[in-house]
mmCIF file of C-alpha atoms in Angstrom:
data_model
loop_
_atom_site.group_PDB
_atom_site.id
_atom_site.type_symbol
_atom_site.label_atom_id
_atom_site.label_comp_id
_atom_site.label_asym_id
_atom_site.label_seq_id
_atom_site.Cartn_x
_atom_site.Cartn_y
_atom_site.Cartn_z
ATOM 1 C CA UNK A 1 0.000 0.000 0.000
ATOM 2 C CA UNK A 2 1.591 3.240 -0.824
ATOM 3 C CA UNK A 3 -0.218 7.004 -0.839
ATOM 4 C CA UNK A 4 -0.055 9.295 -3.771
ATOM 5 C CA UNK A 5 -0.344 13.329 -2.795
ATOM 6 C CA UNK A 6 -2.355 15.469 -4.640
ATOM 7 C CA UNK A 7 -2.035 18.937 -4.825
ATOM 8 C CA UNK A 8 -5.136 21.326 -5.905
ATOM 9 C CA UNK A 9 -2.139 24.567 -6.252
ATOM 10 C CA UNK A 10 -4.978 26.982 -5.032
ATOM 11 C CA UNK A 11 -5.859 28.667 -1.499
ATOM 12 C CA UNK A 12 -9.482 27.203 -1.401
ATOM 13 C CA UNK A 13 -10.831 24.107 -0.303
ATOM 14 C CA UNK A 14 -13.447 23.970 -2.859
ATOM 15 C CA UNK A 15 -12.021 21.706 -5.297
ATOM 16 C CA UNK A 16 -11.081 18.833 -2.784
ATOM 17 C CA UNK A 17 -14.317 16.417 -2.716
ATOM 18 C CA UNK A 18 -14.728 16.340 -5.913
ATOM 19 C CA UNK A 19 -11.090 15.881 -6.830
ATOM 20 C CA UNK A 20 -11.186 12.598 -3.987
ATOM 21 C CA UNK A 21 -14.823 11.063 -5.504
ATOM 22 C CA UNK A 22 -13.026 11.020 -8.871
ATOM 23 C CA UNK A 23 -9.897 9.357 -7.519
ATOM 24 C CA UNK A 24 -12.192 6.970 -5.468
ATOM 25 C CA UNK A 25 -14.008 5.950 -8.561
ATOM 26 C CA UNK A 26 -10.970 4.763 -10.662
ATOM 27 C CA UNK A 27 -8.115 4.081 -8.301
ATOM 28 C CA UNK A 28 -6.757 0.779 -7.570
ATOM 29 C CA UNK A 29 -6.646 -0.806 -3.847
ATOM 30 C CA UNK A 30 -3.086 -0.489 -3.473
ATOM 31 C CA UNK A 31 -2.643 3.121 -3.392
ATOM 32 C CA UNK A 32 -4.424 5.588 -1.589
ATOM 33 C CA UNK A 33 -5.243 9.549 -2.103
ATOM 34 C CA UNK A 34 -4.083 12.179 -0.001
ATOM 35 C CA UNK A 35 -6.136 15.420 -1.460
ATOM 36 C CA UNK A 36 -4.725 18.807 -0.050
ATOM 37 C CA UNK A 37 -4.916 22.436 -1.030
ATOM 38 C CA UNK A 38 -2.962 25.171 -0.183
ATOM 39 C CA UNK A 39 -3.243 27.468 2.840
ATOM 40 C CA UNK A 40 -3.454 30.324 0.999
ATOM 41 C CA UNK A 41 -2.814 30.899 -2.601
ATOM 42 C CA UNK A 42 -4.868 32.386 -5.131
ATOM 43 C CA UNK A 43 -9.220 31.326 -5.928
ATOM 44 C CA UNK A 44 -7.822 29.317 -9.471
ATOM 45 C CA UNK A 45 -4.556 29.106 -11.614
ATOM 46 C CA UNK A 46 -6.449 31.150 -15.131
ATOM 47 C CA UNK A 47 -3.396 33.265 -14.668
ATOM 48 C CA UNK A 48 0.419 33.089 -15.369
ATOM 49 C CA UNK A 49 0.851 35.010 -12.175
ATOM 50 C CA UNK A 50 -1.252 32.688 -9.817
ATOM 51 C CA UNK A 51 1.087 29.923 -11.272
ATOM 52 C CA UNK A 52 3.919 31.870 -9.607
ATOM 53 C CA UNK A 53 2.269 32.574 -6.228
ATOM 54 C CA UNK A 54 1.016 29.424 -6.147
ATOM 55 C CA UNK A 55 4.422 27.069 -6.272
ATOM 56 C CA UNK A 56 6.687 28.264 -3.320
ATOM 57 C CA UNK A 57 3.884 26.360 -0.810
ATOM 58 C CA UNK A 58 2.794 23.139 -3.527
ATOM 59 C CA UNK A 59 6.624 22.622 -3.018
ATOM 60 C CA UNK A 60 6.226 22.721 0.648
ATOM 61 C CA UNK A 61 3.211 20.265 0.201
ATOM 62 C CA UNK A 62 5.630 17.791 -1.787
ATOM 63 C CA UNK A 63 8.609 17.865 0.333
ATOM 64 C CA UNK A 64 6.118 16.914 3.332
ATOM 65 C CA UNK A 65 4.921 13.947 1.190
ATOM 66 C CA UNK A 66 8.386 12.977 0.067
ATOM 67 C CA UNK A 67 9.397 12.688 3.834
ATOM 68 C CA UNK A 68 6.115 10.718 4.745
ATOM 69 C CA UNK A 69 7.347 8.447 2.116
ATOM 70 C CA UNK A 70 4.427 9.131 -0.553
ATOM 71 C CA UNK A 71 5.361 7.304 -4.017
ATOM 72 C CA UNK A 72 4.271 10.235 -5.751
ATOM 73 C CA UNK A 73 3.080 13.504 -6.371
ATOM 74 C CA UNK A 74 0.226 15.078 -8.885
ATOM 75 C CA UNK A 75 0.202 18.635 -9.513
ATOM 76 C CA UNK A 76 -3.807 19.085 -9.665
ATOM 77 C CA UNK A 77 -3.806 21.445 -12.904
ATOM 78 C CA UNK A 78 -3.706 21.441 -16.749
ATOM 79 C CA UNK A 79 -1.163 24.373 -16.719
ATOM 80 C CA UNK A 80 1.148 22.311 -15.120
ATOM 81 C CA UNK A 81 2.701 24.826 -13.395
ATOM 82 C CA UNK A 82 6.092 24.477 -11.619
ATOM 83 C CA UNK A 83 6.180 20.495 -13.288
ATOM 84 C CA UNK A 84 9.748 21.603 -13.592
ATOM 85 C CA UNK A 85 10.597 22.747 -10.234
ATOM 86 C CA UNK A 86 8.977 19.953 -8.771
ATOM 87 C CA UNK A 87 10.803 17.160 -10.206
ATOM 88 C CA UNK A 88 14.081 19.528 -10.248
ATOM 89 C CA UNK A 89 14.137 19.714 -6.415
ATOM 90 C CA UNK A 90 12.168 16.029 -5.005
ATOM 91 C CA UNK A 91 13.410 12.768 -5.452
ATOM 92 C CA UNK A 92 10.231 11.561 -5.695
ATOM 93 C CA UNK A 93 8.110 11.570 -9.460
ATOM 94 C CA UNK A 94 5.868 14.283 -9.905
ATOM 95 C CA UNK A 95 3.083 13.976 -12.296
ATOM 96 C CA UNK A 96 1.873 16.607 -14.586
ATOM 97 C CA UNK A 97 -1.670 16.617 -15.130
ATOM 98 C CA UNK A 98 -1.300 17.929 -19.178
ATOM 99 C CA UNK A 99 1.664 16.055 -20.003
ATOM 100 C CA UNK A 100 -0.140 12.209 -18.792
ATOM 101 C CA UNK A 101 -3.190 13.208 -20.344
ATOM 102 C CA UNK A 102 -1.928 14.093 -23.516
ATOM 103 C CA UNK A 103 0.842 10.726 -23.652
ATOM 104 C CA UNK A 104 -2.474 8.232 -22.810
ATOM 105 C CA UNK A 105 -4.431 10.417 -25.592
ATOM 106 C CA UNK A 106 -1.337 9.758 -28.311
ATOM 107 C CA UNK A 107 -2.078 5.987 -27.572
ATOM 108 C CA UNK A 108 -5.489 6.082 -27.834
ATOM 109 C CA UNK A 109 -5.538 7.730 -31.539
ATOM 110 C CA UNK A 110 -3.774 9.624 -33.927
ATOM 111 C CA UNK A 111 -4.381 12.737 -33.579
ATOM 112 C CA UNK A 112 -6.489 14.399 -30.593
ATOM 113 C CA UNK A 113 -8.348 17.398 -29.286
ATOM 114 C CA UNK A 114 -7.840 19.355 -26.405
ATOM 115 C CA UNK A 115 -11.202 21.175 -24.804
ATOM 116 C CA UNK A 116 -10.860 23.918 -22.798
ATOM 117 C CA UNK A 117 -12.303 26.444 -20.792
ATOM 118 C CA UNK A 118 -11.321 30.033 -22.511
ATOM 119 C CA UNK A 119 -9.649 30.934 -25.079
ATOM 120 C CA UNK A 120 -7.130 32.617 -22.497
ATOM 121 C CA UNK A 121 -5.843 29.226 -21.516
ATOM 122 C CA UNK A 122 -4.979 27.847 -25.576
ATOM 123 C CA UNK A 123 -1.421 29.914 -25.777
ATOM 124 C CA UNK A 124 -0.413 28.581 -21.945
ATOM 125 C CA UNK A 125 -1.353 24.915 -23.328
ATOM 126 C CA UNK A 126 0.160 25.588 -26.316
ATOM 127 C CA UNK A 127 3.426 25.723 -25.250
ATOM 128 C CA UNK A 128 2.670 22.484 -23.186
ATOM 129 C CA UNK A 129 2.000 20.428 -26.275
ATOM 130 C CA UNK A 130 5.003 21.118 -27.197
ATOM 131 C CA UNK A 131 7.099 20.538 -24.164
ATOM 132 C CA UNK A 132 5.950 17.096 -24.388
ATOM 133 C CA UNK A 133 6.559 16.692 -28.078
ATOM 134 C CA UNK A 134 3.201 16.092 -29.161
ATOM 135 C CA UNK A 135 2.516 18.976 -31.346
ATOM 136 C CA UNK A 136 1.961 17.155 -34.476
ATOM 137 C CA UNK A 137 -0.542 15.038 -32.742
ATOM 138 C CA UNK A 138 -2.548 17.855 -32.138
ATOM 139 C CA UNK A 139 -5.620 17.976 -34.360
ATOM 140 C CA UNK A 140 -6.708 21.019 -32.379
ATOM 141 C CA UNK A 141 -8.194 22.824 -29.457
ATOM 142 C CA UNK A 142 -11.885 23.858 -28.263
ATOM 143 C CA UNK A 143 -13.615 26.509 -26.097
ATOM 144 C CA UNK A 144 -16.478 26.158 -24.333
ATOM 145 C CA UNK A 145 -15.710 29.548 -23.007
ATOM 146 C CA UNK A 146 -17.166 29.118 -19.208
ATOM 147 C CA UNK A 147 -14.307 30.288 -16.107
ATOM 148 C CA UNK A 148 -13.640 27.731 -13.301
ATOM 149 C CA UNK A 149 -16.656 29.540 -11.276
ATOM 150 C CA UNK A 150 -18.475 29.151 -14.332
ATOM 151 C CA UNK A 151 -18.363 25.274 -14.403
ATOM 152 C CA UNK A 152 -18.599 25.319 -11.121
ATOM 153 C CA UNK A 153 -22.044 27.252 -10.455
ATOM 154 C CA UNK A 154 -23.477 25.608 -13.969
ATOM 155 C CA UNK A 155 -22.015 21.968 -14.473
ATOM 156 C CA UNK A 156 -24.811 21.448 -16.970
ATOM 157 C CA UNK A 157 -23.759 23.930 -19.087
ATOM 158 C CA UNK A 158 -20.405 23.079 -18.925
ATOM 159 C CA UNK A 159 -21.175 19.572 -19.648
ATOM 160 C CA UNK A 160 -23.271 20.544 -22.940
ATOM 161 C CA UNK A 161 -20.596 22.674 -24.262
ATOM 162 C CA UNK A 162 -18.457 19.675 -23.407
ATOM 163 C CA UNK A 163 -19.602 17.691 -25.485
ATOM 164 C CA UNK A 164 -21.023 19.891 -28.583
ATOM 165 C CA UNK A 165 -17.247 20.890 -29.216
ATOM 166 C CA UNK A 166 -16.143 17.567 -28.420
ATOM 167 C CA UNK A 167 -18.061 16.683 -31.558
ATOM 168 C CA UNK A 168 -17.006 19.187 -33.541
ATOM 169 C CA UNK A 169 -13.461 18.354 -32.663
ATOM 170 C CA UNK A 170 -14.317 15.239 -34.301
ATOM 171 C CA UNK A 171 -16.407 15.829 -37.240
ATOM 172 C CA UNK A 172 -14.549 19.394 -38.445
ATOM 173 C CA UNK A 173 -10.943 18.504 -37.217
ATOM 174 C CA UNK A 174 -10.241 15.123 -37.293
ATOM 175 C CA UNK A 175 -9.975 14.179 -33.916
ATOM 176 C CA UNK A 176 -9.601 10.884 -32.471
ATOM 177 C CA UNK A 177 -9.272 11.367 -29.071
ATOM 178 C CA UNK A 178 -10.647 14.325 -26.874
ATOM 179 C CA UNK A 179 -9.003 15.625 -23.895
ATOM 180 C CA UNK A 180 -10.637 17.775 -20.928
ATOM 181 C CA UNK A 181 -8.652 20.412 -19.706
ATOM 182 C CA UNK A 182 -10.629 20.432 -16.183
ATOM 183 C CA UNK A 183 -11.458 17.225 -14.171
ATOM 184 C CA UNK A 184 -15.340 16.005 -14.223
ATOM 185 C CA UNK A 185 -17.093 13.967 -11.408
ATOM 186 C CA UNK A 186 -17.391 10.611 -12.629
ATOM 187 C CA UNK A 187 -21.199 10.542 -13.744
ATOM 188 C CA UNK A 188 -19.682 13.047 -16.175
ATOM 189 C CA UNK A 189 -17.409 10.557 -17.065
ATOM 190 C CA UNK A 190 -19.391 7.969 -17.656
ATOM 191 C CA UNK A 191 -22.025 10.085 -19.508
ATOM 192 C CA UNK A 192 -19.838 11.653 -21.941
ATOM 193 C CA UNK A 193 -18.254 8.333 -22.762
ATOM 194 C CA UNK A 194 -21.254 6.992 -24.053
ATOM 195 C CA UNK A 195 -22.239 10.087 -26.127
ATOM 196 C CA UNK A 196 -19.216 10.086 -28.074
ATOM 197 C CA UNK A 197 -17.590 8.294 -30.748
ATOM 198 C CA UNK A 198 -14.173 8.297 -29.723
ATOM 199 C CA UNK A 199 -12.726 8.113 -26.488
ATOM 200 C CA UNK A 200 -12.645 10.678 -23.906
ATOM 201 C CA UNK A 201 -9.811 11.404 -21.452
ATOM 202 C CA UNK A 202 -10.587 12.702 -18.554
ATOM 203 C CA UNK A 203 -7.458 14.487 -16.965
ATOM 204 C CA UNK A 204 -7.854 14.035 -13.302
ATOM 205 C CA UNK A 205 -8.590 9.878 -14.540
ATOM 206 C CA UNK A 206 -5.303 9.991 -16.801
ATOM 207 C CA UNK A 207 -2.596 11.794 -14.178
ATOM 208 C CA UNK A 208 -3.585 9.705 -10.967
ATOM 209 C CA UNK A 209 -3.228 6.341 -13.275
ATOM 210 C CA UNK A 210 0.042 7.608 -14.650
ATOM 211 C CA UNK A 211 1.034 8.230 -11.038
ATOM 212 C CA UNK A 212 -0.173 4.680 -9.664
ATOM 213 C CA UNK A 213 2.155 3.895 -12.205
ATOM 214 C CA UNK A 214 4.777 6.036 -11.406
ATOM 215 C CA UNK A 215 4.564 5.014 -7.151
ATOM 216 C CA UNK A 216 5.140 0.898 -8.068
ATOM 217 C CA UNK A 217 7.948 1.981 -10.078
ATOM 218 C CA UNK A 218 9.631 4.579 -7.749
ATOM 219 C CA UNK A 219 8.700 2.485 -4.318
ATOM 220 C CA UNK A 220 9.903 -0.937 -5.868
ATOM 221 C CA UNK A 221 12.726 -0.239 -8.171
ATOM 222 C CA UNK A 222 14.060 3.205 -7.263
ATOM 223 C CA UNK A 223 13.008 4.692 -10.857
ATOM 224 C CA UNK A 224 12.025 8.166 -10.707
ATOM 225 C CA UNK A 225 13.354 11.273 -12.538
ATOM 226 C CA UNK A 226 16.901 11.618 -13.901
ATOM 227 C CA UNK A 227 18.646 14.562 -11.973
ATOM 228 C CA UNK A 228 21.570 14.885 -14.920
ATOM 229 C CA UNK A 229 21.167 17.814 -17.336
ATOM 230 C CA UNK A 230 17.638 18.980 -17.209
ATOM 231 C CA UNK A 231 16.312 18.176 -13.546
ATOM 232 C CA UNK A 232 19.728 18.785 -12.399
ATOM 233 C CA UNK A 233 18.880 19.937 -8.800
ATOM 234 C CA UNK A 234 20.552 22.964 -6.698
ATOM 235 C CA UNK A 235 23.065 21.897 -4.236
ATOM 236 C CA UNK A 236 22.045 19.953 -1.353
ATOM 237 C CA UNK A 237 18.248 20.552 -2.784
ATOM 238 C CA UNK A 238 17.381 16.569 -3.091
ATOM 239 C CA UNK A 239 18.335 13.932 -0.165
ATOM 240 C CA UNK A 240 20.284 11.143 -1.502
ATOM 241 C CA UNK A 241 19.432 7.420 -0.519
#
């Protein structure tokens, strides 16, 4: 049994349940969820500068869960933010939510779509398709132009702009796979699923799989990220075994 932190990188509890009745609904026995936010830290991450205020304490969070002996971390956003960072300063893996939802999408298809809340958010996510080398299997992205408190106070809405770009996506761009920028509850899931014609990845589904994944292998064979060249950590930043 090993436990996998995630980290929702803003100062509100208000993401948390639902965040731990997704995990609940898809993880497997041998791992177990510990949800946090932060303390304080800004209502949502639509903004390059809440990234920013946002990672001094998620680093906090991780070191904690390092210590405890978690196998893993999950940053709980599509931005990403402070990915880098993260695995630059813990031994222990850190999961991107964008980056594991886009590799299980470029498995699933050819080419996929990427739905997402505003328009603000494509040049950010952007640049994240191509961090991971998947530009070319981009077939494009989608607004459904709601905020976070948007969804949040309308999940209907949100759920039938969902899936009438989705479609779109499909029919007009060529998609075989679609990707959600924002975790859904599971009904959601489910739901959209069976409405469309090609699979759906849901990213809160996709980065706590990848990080099952990542735990076994870290816990049981030591195999986490490389600290030469790129996550090359400061000095006396990362504990050695």
């Amino acid at each position: 049994m090993s436990e996998i932190l995630w980290v929702n990188p803003v100062g509100t509890t208000e993401f948390d349940a639902a965040t731990l009745e997704l995990i609940e609904a898809v993880r497997s026995s041998q791992h177990t969820p510990r949800v946090r936010s932060l303390e304080e830290g800004p209502p949502h991450l639509e903004y390059h500068v809440y990234e920013h205020e946002a990672l001094t304490r998620m680093l906090e969070l991780m070191r904690e869960a390092e210590e405890d002996g978690c196998g893993a971390g999950i940053i709980g956003c599509f931005y990403d933010g402070g990915l880098r960072e993260l695995r630059e300063g813990l031994r222990m893996p850190v999961v991107g939510m964008a980056e594991a939802s886009m590799l299980l999408a470029a498995t699933l298809g050819h080419r996929f779509s990427i739905i997402v809340g505003r328009r603000k958010w494509i040049p950010k996510m952007t640049d994240n398709v191509v961090l991971v080398g998947l530009e070319r299997r981009l077939a494009s992205f989608r607004s459904v132009e709601m905020t976070i408190p948007d969804v949040v106070a309308d999940p209907d809405l949100f759920y039938g702009r969902v899936l009438a770009e989705a479609q779109r996506a499909v029919d007009e761009d060529g998609a075989e796979v679609i990707v959600l920028s924002e975790i859904t509850s599971p009904s959601f899931w489910e739901r959209a699923r069976v409405e469309l014609s090609v699979p759906l990845v849901d990213p809160g589904v996709a980065c706590w799989k990848w990080a099952e994944l990542a735990s076994d292998l870290f816990l049981r064979h030591g195999l986490s990220h490389c600290k030469v060249f790129g996550y090359e950590p400061p000095p006396h930043a990362v504990k050695t075994v």
